[in-house]
Coordinates of C-alpha atoms and ligand atoms in Angstrom, one line a residue:
M945 CA 94.9 68.3 94.7
K946 CA 92.0 67.6 92.4
V947 CA 90.9 70.4 90.1
S948 CA 87.5 69.8 88.4
D949 CA 86.9 70.6 84.8
K950 CA 84.0 72.7 86.0
K951 CA 86.2 74.9 88.1
I952 CA 88.7 75.5 85.3
R953 CA 85.8 76.3 83.0
G954 CA 84.3 78.6 85.5
Y955 CA 87.5 80.7 85.8
A956 CA 88.1 80.6 82.1
L957 CA 84.6 82.0 81.5
K958 CA 84.9 84.6 84.2
N959 CA 88.2 85.8 82.8
A960 CA 86.9 85.8 79.2
I961 CA 83.8 87.8 80.1
A962 CA 86.0 90.4 81.8
Y963 CA 88.4 90.7 78.8
K964 CA 86.3 90.9 75.6
G965 CA 85.6 87.3 75.4
K966 CA 89.2 86.1 75.5
A967 CA 90.4 84.4 78.6
N968 CA 94.1 84.7 79.4
Q969 CA 95.8 81.5 80.4
G970 CA 98.0 83.1 83.0
S971 CA 95.1 84.7 84.8
V972 CA 93.1 81.5 84.8
I973 CA 96.1 79.5 86.2
S974 CA 96.7 82.2 88.9
A975 CA 93.0 81.9 89.9
L976 CA 93.4 78.2 90.2
F977 CA 96.6 78.6 92.3
N978 CA 94.5 80.7 94.6
E979 CA 92.0 77.8 94.8
G980 CA 94.8 75.6 96.1
M981 CA 96.2 74.1 92.9
R982 CA 100.0 73.7 93.2
K983 CA 102.7 74.1 90.6
K984 CA 103.3 70.4 90.4
D985 CA 99.6 69.9 89.6
M986 CA 100.3 71.7 86.3
K987 CA 101.7 68.4 84.9
T988 CA 98.3 66.9 85.4
Y989 CA 96.1 69.8 84.4
G990 CA 98.1 72.0 82.1
K991 CA 96.9 70.5 78.9
K992 CA 93.3 70.4 80.2
I993 CA 93.4 74.1 81.1
S994 CA 94.7 75.1 77.6
E995 CA 92.0 73.0 76.0
I996 CA 89.2 74.5 78.1
I997 CA 90.4 78.0 77.5
K998 CA 90.6 77.4 73.7
E999 CA 87.0 76.1 73.8
V1000 CA 85.8 79.0 75.9
N1001 CA 87.5 81.6 73.7
S1002 CA 85.8 80.2 70.6
M1003 CA 82.4 80.9 72.2
N1004 CA 80.6 84.2 71.7
I1005 CA 80.3 86.4 74.8
G1006 CA 76.6 85.8 75.1
K1007 CA 77.1 82.1 75.4
Q1008 CA 80.0 82.6 77.8
K1009 CA 77.8 84.7 80.1
K1010 CA 75.0 82.2 80.0
E1011 CA 77.2 79.3 80.9
F1012 CA 79.0 81.3 83.6
E1013 CA 75.8 82.0 85.3
K1014 CA 75.4 78.3 85.9
L1015 CA 79.0 77.8 87.0
K1016 CA 79.9 80.8 89.0
D1017 CA 78.7 79.4 92.3
I1018 CA 81.4 76.8 92.4
L1019 CA 84.1 79.4 92.2
S1020 CA 85.6 80.1 95.6
E1021 CA 85.2 83.5 97.3
R1022 CA 88.7 83.0 98.6
Q1023 CA 90.2 83.9 95.2
E1024 CA 88.6 87.3 95.4
R1025 CA 89.5 88.0 99.0
E1026 CA 93.1 87.0 98.6
G1027 CA 93.9 88.8 95.5
L1028 CA 96.3 91.3 97.1
P1029 CA 99.8 90.4 98.1
D1030 CA 100.8 90.3 101.8
L1031 CA 102.2 93.5 103.3
P1032 CA 105.5 93.5 105.0
N1033 CA 106.0 94.6 108.7
V1034 CA 102.5 94.1 109.9
S1035 CA 102.3 94.2 113.7
K1036 CA 99.8 92.5 115.9
K1037 CA 97.7 95.7 116.0
G1038 CA 97.2 95.5 112.3
V1039 CA 97.7 98.4 109.8
V1040 CA 96.8 102.0 109.7
M1041 CA 96.2 103.1 106.1
R1042 CA 94.5 106.0 104.3
L1043 CA 92.7 107.5 101.4
A1044 CA 93.7 111.2 101.2
P1045 CA 91.5 113.0 98.6
S1046 CA 91.9 116.7 97.9
A1047 CA 88.9 118.7 98.7
S1048 CA 88.3 119.7 95.1
G1049 CA 84.9 117.9 94.8
A1050 CA 83.1 114.6 95.5
L1051 CA 84.9 111.2 95.2
H1052 CA 84.8 109.5 91.8
V1053 CA 85.3 105.9 90.7
M1054 CA 89.1 106.0 90.9
H1055 CA 89.1 107.3 94.4
A1056 CA 86.9 104.4 95.2
I1057 CA 89.3 101.9 93.7
N1058 CA 92.4 103.4 95.2
G1059 CA 90.8 103.7 98.7
S1060 CA 89.7 100.1 98.4
F1061 CA 93.3 98.8 98.1
S1062 CA 94.0 100.2 101.6
F1063 CA 90.6 99.2 103.0
N1064 CA 91.0 95.6 101.8
Y1065 CA 94.2 95.5 103.9
V1066 CA 92.5 97.0 106.9
L1067 CA 89.8 94.3 106.6
K1068 CA 92.5 91.6 106.2
Y1069 CA 94.8 92.6 109.0
G1070 CA 92.6 94.7 111.3
G1071 CA 93.6 98.3 112.3
K1072 CA 92.4 101.6 111.1
M1073 CA 91.2 103.1 107.8
I1074 CA 91.7 106.8 107.6
V1075 CA 90.0 109.2 105.2
R1076 CA 91.8 112.5 105.2
I1077 CA 90.2 115.4 103.3
E1078 CA 93.1 117.5 102.1
D1079 CA 91.9 121.1 102.1
T1080 CA 95.0 123.2 103.1
N1081 CA 95.1 124.9 99.7
P1082 CA 92.3 127.4 100.0
E1083 CA 92.5 128.0 96.2
N1084 CA 91.7 124.4 95.4
T1085 CA 89.1 123.9 98.1
Y1086 CA 85.5 123.5 96.8
A1087 CA 82.8 124.6 99.2
G1088 CA 80.9 121.6 100.4
A1089 CA 83.6 119.1 99.3
D1090 CA 84.2 118.1 103.0
K1091 CA 80.6 117.1 103.4
L1092 CA 80.4 115.3 100.0
I1093 CA 83.5 113.3 100.6
T1094 CA 82.5 112.4 104.1
K1095 CA 79.2 111.1 102.8
D1096 CA 80.9 109.1 100.0
A1097 CA 83.5 107.7 102.4
E1098 CA 81.0 106.6 105.0
W1099 CA 79.1 104.7 102.3
L1100 CA 82.2 103.3 100.6
F1101 CA 83.8 102.0 103.8
K1102 CA 80.6 101.2 105.6
K1103 CA 81.2 103.8 108.4
K1104 CA 84.4 102.0 109.4
A1105 CA 86.8 104.8 108.3
H1106 CA 87.9 107.6 110.6
I1107 CA 87.4 110.9 108.7
F1108 CA 89.6 113.9 109.2
V1109 CA 89.6 117.3 107.6
Q1110 CA 93.0 118.8 107.4
S1111 CA 92.0 122.5 107.9
D1112 CA 90.7 121.5 111.3
R1113 CA 94.2 120.6 112.3
M1114 CA 96.1 123.9 111.6
E1115 CA 97.4 124.3 115.1
I1116 CA 99.1 120.9 114.8
Y1117 CA 100.9 121.9 111.6
Y1118 CA 102.0 125.2 113.2
K1119 CA 103.4 123.2 116.2
Y1120 CA 105.4 121.0 113.8
A1121 CA 106.6 124.0 111.8
K1122 CA 108.0 125.5 115.0
R1123 CA 109.6 122.2 115.9
L1124 CA 111.3 122.1 112.5
I1125 CA 112.5 125.7 112.8
N1126 CA 113.9 125.1 116.3
S1127 CA 115.7 122.0 115.2
E1128 CA 117.3 123.9 112.3
H1129 CA 115.4 121.8 109.7
A1130 CA 113.4 124.8 108.4
Y1131 CA 113.8 128.5 107.8
V1132 CA 111.7 131.4 106.6
C1133 CA 112.8 132.6 103.2
T1134 CA 112.0 136.1 102.0
C1135 CA 113.7 135.9 98.7
P1136 CA 111.6 136.6 95.6
A1137 CA 110.5 133.4 93.9
E1138 CA 112.7 134.2 90.9
S1139 CA 115.9 134.7 92.8
F1140 CA 115.3 131.5 94.8
R1141 CA 114.9 129.6 91.5
E1142 CA 118.3 130.9 90.5
C1143 CA 119.7 129.6 93.8
V1144 CA 118.3 126.2 93.1
K1145 CA 119.8 126.3 89.6
K1146 CA 123.2 127.4 90.8
Q1147 CA 123.1 125.1 93.8
K1148 CA 123.8 127.9 96.2
A1149 CA 122.2 128.9 99.5
C1150 CA 120.0 132.0 99.7
P1151 CA 120.9 134.5 102.4
C1152 CA 118.0 133.3 104.6
R1153 CA 119.5 129.8 104.9
K1154 CA 122.0 131.0 107.5
L1155 CA 119.7 132.8 109.8
T1156 CA 119.6 131.8 113.4
N1157 CA 116.7 129.9 114.9
K1158 CA 115.7 133.0 116.8
E1159 CA 115.6 135.1 113.7
N1160 CA 113.6 132.4 111.9
M1161 CA 111.1 132.2 114.8
E1162 CA 110.6 136.0 114.6
R1163 CA 110.0 135.7 110.8
W1164 CA 107.6 132.9 111.4
E1165 CA 105.6 135.0 113.8
E1166 CA 105.6 137.7 111.2
M1167 CA 104.2 135.3 108.7
L1168 CA 101.3 134.5 111.1
A1169 CA 100.7 138.2 112.0
D1170 CA 98.3 140.3 110.1
S1171 CA 100.2 142.4 107.5
K1172 CA 98.4 145.5 108.9
G1173 CA 100.4 144.8 112.1
G1174 CA 103.6 144.7 110.2
G1175 CA 103.5 141.1 109.2
F1176 CA 104.5 139.7 105.8
K1177 CA 102.2 139.9 102.8
P1178 CA 101.4 136.9 100.6
G1179 CA 104.5 136.0 98.5
E1180 CA 106.9 137.9 100.8
A1181 CA 107.9 134.9 102.9
V1182 CA 107.7 131.1 102.8
L1183 CA 108.8 128.4 105.2
R1184 CA 111.3 126.2 103.6
F1185 CA 112.7 122.8 104.5
R1186 CA 116.5 122.9 105.0
T1187 CA 117.6 119.9 103.0
P1188 CA 120.3 118.4 105.2
D1189 CA 123.9 119.2 103.9
E1190 CA 124.9 115.5 104.5
I1191 CA 122.7 114.5 101.6
G1192 CA 123.7 117.5 99.4
G1193 CA 121.7 120.4 100.8
M1194 CA 121.2 123.0 98.0
A1195 CA 123.4 120.8 95.8
H1196 CA 121.2 117.7 96.2
K1197 CA 121.4 115.7 93.0
N1198 CA 117.6 116.1 92.5
P1199 CA 116.8 119.8 92.2
A1200 CA 113.2 119.1 93.4
M1201 CA 114.7 118.1 96.8
R1202 CA 116.6 121.4 97.3
D1203 CA 115.0 123.4 100.2
F1204 CA 111.4 122.8 99.1
P1205 CA 108.6 125.0 100.6
L1206 CA 106.6 123.8 103.6
A1207 CA 104.2 126.7 104.3
R1208 CA 103.0 129.9 102.7
I1209 CA 100.7 132.8 103.2
N1210 CA 97.5 132.7 101.3
L1211 CA 94.6 135.1 102.0
T1212 CA 92.1 133.4 99.8
R1213 CA 88.9 132.9 101.9
H1214 CA 88.7 129.2 102.9
P1215 CA 85.2 127.7 102.5
R1216 CA 85.4 125.9 105.9
Q1217 CA 87.7 128.1 108.0
K1218 CA 86.7 131.4 106.4
S1219 CA 89.5 134.0 107.2
K1220 CA 90.7 132.3 110.4
Y1221 CA 94.2 131.5 109.0
R1222 CA 96.6 133.2 106.8
V1223 CA 99.5 130.7 106.8
W1224 CA 98.8 127.4 105.1
P1225 CA 100.9 124.3 105.2
L1226 CA 101.8 122.9 101.8
M1227 CA 101.3 119.3 101.0
N1228 CA 104.6 118.0 102.1
L1229 CA 104.3 119.5 105.6
A1230 CA 100.6 118.7 106.2
V1231 CA 100.9 115.1 104.8
S1232 CA 104.1 114.3 106.8
V1233 CA 102.6 115.7 110.0
D1234 CA 99.4 113.8 109.6
D1235 CA 101.1 110.5 108.6
I1236 CA 103.2 110.9 111.8
E1237 CA 100.3 111.9 114.1
M1238 CA 97.9 109.3 112.7
K1239 CA 100.6 106.6 113.0
M1240 CA 100.3 105.5 109.4
T1241 CA 102.0 102.1 108.9
H1242 CA 101.5 101.5 105.1
I1243 CA 100.8 103.9 102.3
I1244 CA 99.4 103.1 98.9
R1245 CA 99.6 106.1 96.5
G1246 CA 99.9 107.1 92.9
K1247 CA 103.4 106.9 91.4
D1248 CA 103.1 110.6 90.5
H1249 CA 103.7 111.2 94.2
M1250 CA 107.2 109.5 94.3
D1251 CA 109.1 112.8 94.6
N1252 CA 106.7 114.0 97.3
A1253 CA 107.2 110.8 99.2
K1254 CA 111.0 111.4 99.1
R1255 CA 110.5 114.9 100.4
Q1256 CA 108.2 113.6 103.1
E1257 CA 110.6 110.9 104.1
M1258 CA 113.2 113.7 104.7
V1259 CA 110.7 115.6 106.9
F1260 CA 110.0 112.3 108.8
K1261 CA 113.8 111.9 109.3
A1262 CA 114.2 115.5 110.5
L1263 CA 111.5 114.8 113.1
G1264 CA 113.2 111.5 114.2
K1265 CA 110.5 109.3 112.7
K1266 CA 110.6 106.2 110.5
Y1267 CA 108.8 106.5 107.2
P1268 CA 105.9 104.0 106.6
W1269 CA 106.1 101.3 104.0
C1270 CA 105.0 102.7 100.6
A1271 CA 103.6 101.1 97.4
Y1272 CA 102.9 103.1 94.2
L1273 CA 100.2 102.6 91.7
G1274 CA 100.5 103.2 88.0
R1275 CA 98.3 105.7 86.2
Y1276 CA 94.9 104.5 85.0
H1277 CA 93.6 105.9 81.8
F1278 CA 90.0 105.3 80.9
K1279 CA 89.0 105.3 77.2
G1280 CA 85.6 106.9 76.9
M1281 CA 85.4 108.3 80.4
E1282 CA 86.9 111.5 81.7
L1283 CA 87.9 111.5 85.4
S1284 CA 88.5 115.1 86.3
T1285 CA 86.9 116.6 89.4
T1286 CA 87.5 120.1 88.0
K1287 CA 85.6 119.2 84.8
F1288 CA 82.7 117.7 86.9
R1289 CA 82.7 120.9 88.9
E1290 CA 82.5 123.0 85.8
G1291 CA 79.8 120.8 84.4
I1292 CA 77.7 121.2 87.5
A1293 CA 78.2 125.0 87.5
S1294 CA 77.2 125.3 83.9
G1295 CA 74.1 123.1 84.3
K1296 CA 75.5 120.2 82.1
Y1297 CA 75.1 117.9 85.2
K1298 CA 72.4 118.4 87.8
R1299 CA 74.4 117.5 90.8
W1300 CA 77.3 115.4 91.9
D1301 CA 75.1 112.3 91.8
D1302 CA 74.0 113.0 88.2
L1303 CA 73.7 109.6 86.5
K1304 CA 76.0 110.8 83.7
L1305 CA 78.9 111.3 86.1
P1306 CA 81.3 108.5 87.3
T1307 CA 81.2 109.8 90.9
V1308 CA 80.7 107.6 93.9
A1309 CA 77.4 109.3 94.6
S1310 CA 76.2 108.5 91.1
L1311 CA 77.4 104.9 91.2
K1312 CA 75.7 104.4 94.5
K1313 CA 72.4 105.7 93.0
R1314 CA 72.9 103.3 90.1
G1315 CA 72.8 100.4 92.5
Y1316 CA 76.5 99.6 93.1
K1317 CA 77.5 98.2 96.4
P1318 CA 80.8 99.2 98.2
E1319 CA 82.0 95.6 97.9
A1320 CA 82.0 95.8 94.1
F1321 CA 84.8 98.4 94.4
W1322 CA 86.7 96.5 97.0
K1323 CA 86.7 93.4 94.7
M1324 CA 87.6 95.5 91.7
A1325 CA 90.7 96.8 93.5
E1326 CA 91.7 93.2 94.3
H1327 CA 91.2 92.3 90.7
I1328 CA 93.3 95.2 89.4
G1329 CA 96.1 94.4 91.9
L1330 CA 98.9 96.6 93.2
S1331 CA 101.1 97.5 90.2
Q1332 CA 103.2 100.4 89.1
V1333 CA 102.4 99.7 85.5
D1334 CA 100.1 102.2 83.8
K1335 CA 96.8 100.7 82.8
V1336 CA 94.3 101.5 80.1
F1337 CA 90.7 100.5 80.6
E1338 CA 87.9 100.6 78.1
K1339 CA 85.0 102.2 79.9
S1340 CA 82.6 99.5 78.9
D1341 CA 84.9 96.6 79.9
F1342 CA 85.6 98.3 83.3
F1343 CA 81.9 98.6 84.1
K1344 CA 81.1 95.1 82.8
L1345 CA 83.6 93.8 85.4
L1346 CA 82.3 96.1 88.1
D1347 CA 78.8 94.8 87.3
A1348 CA 80.0 91.2 87.7
F1349 CA 81.5 92.0 91.1
N1350 CA 78.4 93.9 92.1
N1351 CA 76.1 91.1 91.2
S1352 CA 78.2 88.6 93.2
S1353 CA 78.3 90.9 96.2
K1354 CA 74.5 91.5 96.0
K1355 CA 74.0 87.7 95.8
N1356 CA 76.2 87.1 98.9
Q1357 CA 74.1 89.6 100.7
N1358 CA 70.8 88.1 99.7
N1359 CA 72.1 84.7 100.7
K1360 CA 73.0 86.0 104.1
E1361 CA 69.6 87.6 104.5
T1362 CA 67.7 84.5 103.6
K1363 CA 69.8 82.4 105.9
G1364 CA 69.3 84.9 108.6
G1365 CA 65.5 84.8 108.0
K1366 CA 65.3 81.0 108.3
K1367 CA 66.8 81.0 111.8
Ligands
ZN2168 ZN1 115.8 133.2 101.0

């Protein structure tokens, strides 16, 4: 295939602008492959590509930007849409994928990028995008986070996502808890935390592990019952997964997999449910149940959740379900930008920031106010790519690139509008 000098130059400039004025040969070549160039064409164009990159890299960034403005229209949109690798096991119905933020505050820029990985696949294959607001830890649930996240998600995914709030689904978690107890995959443990820790260390079962299902069901009812009526008090009982003995049980090679907790009593008043519930599912129960009930097909999540994924896979297996395909993302570190919902929350409370959409904050609400379009985040995710490698971004570089994606998406929109107007 023929690759024009202009096209090579366009990608070299684009890449240079994104990376401090220095284009990377590999990135430029991979962009050209996306344009249809084949490996064998490298014989013809390899030298030319190096020459052009060398020339582009010798220019200052101002010049690069000026020239890129003239050339960017010849770059194919395809390259940006097809930046993510194909997913395995996609059925005709498409994919069901999710963004599952905790209800600790509004969404910020990294939620937007992480959610966009999944959303891009939903756009590509069809199916369903789910936003699941995880608020089953009453202590870490920020009053109003459900509404803030809903608003952010509706904007970010253009009202195409199905939004769920976990605390509205408590009866479903209870149903599954009972199912796990009845199938001998869970038991209610009343050992003090410290003595259970000893059991984990010594790889031995606690006395509760051998209770009958009937005894466990009685204990479960006591967890749900008000302590005034003779029920357990917080800390007196937890529901535990019974790690199957076939895979080691309490002697599982990974201590984190040994009879981990599934539900606990917590009387902290919940901002959405008030005092309606006293037993709360822990993450590995709530997430497993929802991924089963919502028929998740593929999951993209941070690699810090690898152990949780292993626990959830065990819960799936105990319930006779096949675990979805999973990809893990490396950690992102931003130089010059702090991404902590807790810090934002504290800043808002102290008056440092006005609201969640304060222009000083890197929240979705603020970025929206600053004129960013959802497509800019979708494209950014494609550009970053699925990778387990940790990444460091300079704040200014990150936003320069986001600006570039934002400008091209605005331009596309304007084009569409003008075309529509002429009809
Ligand atoms: Zn016990």
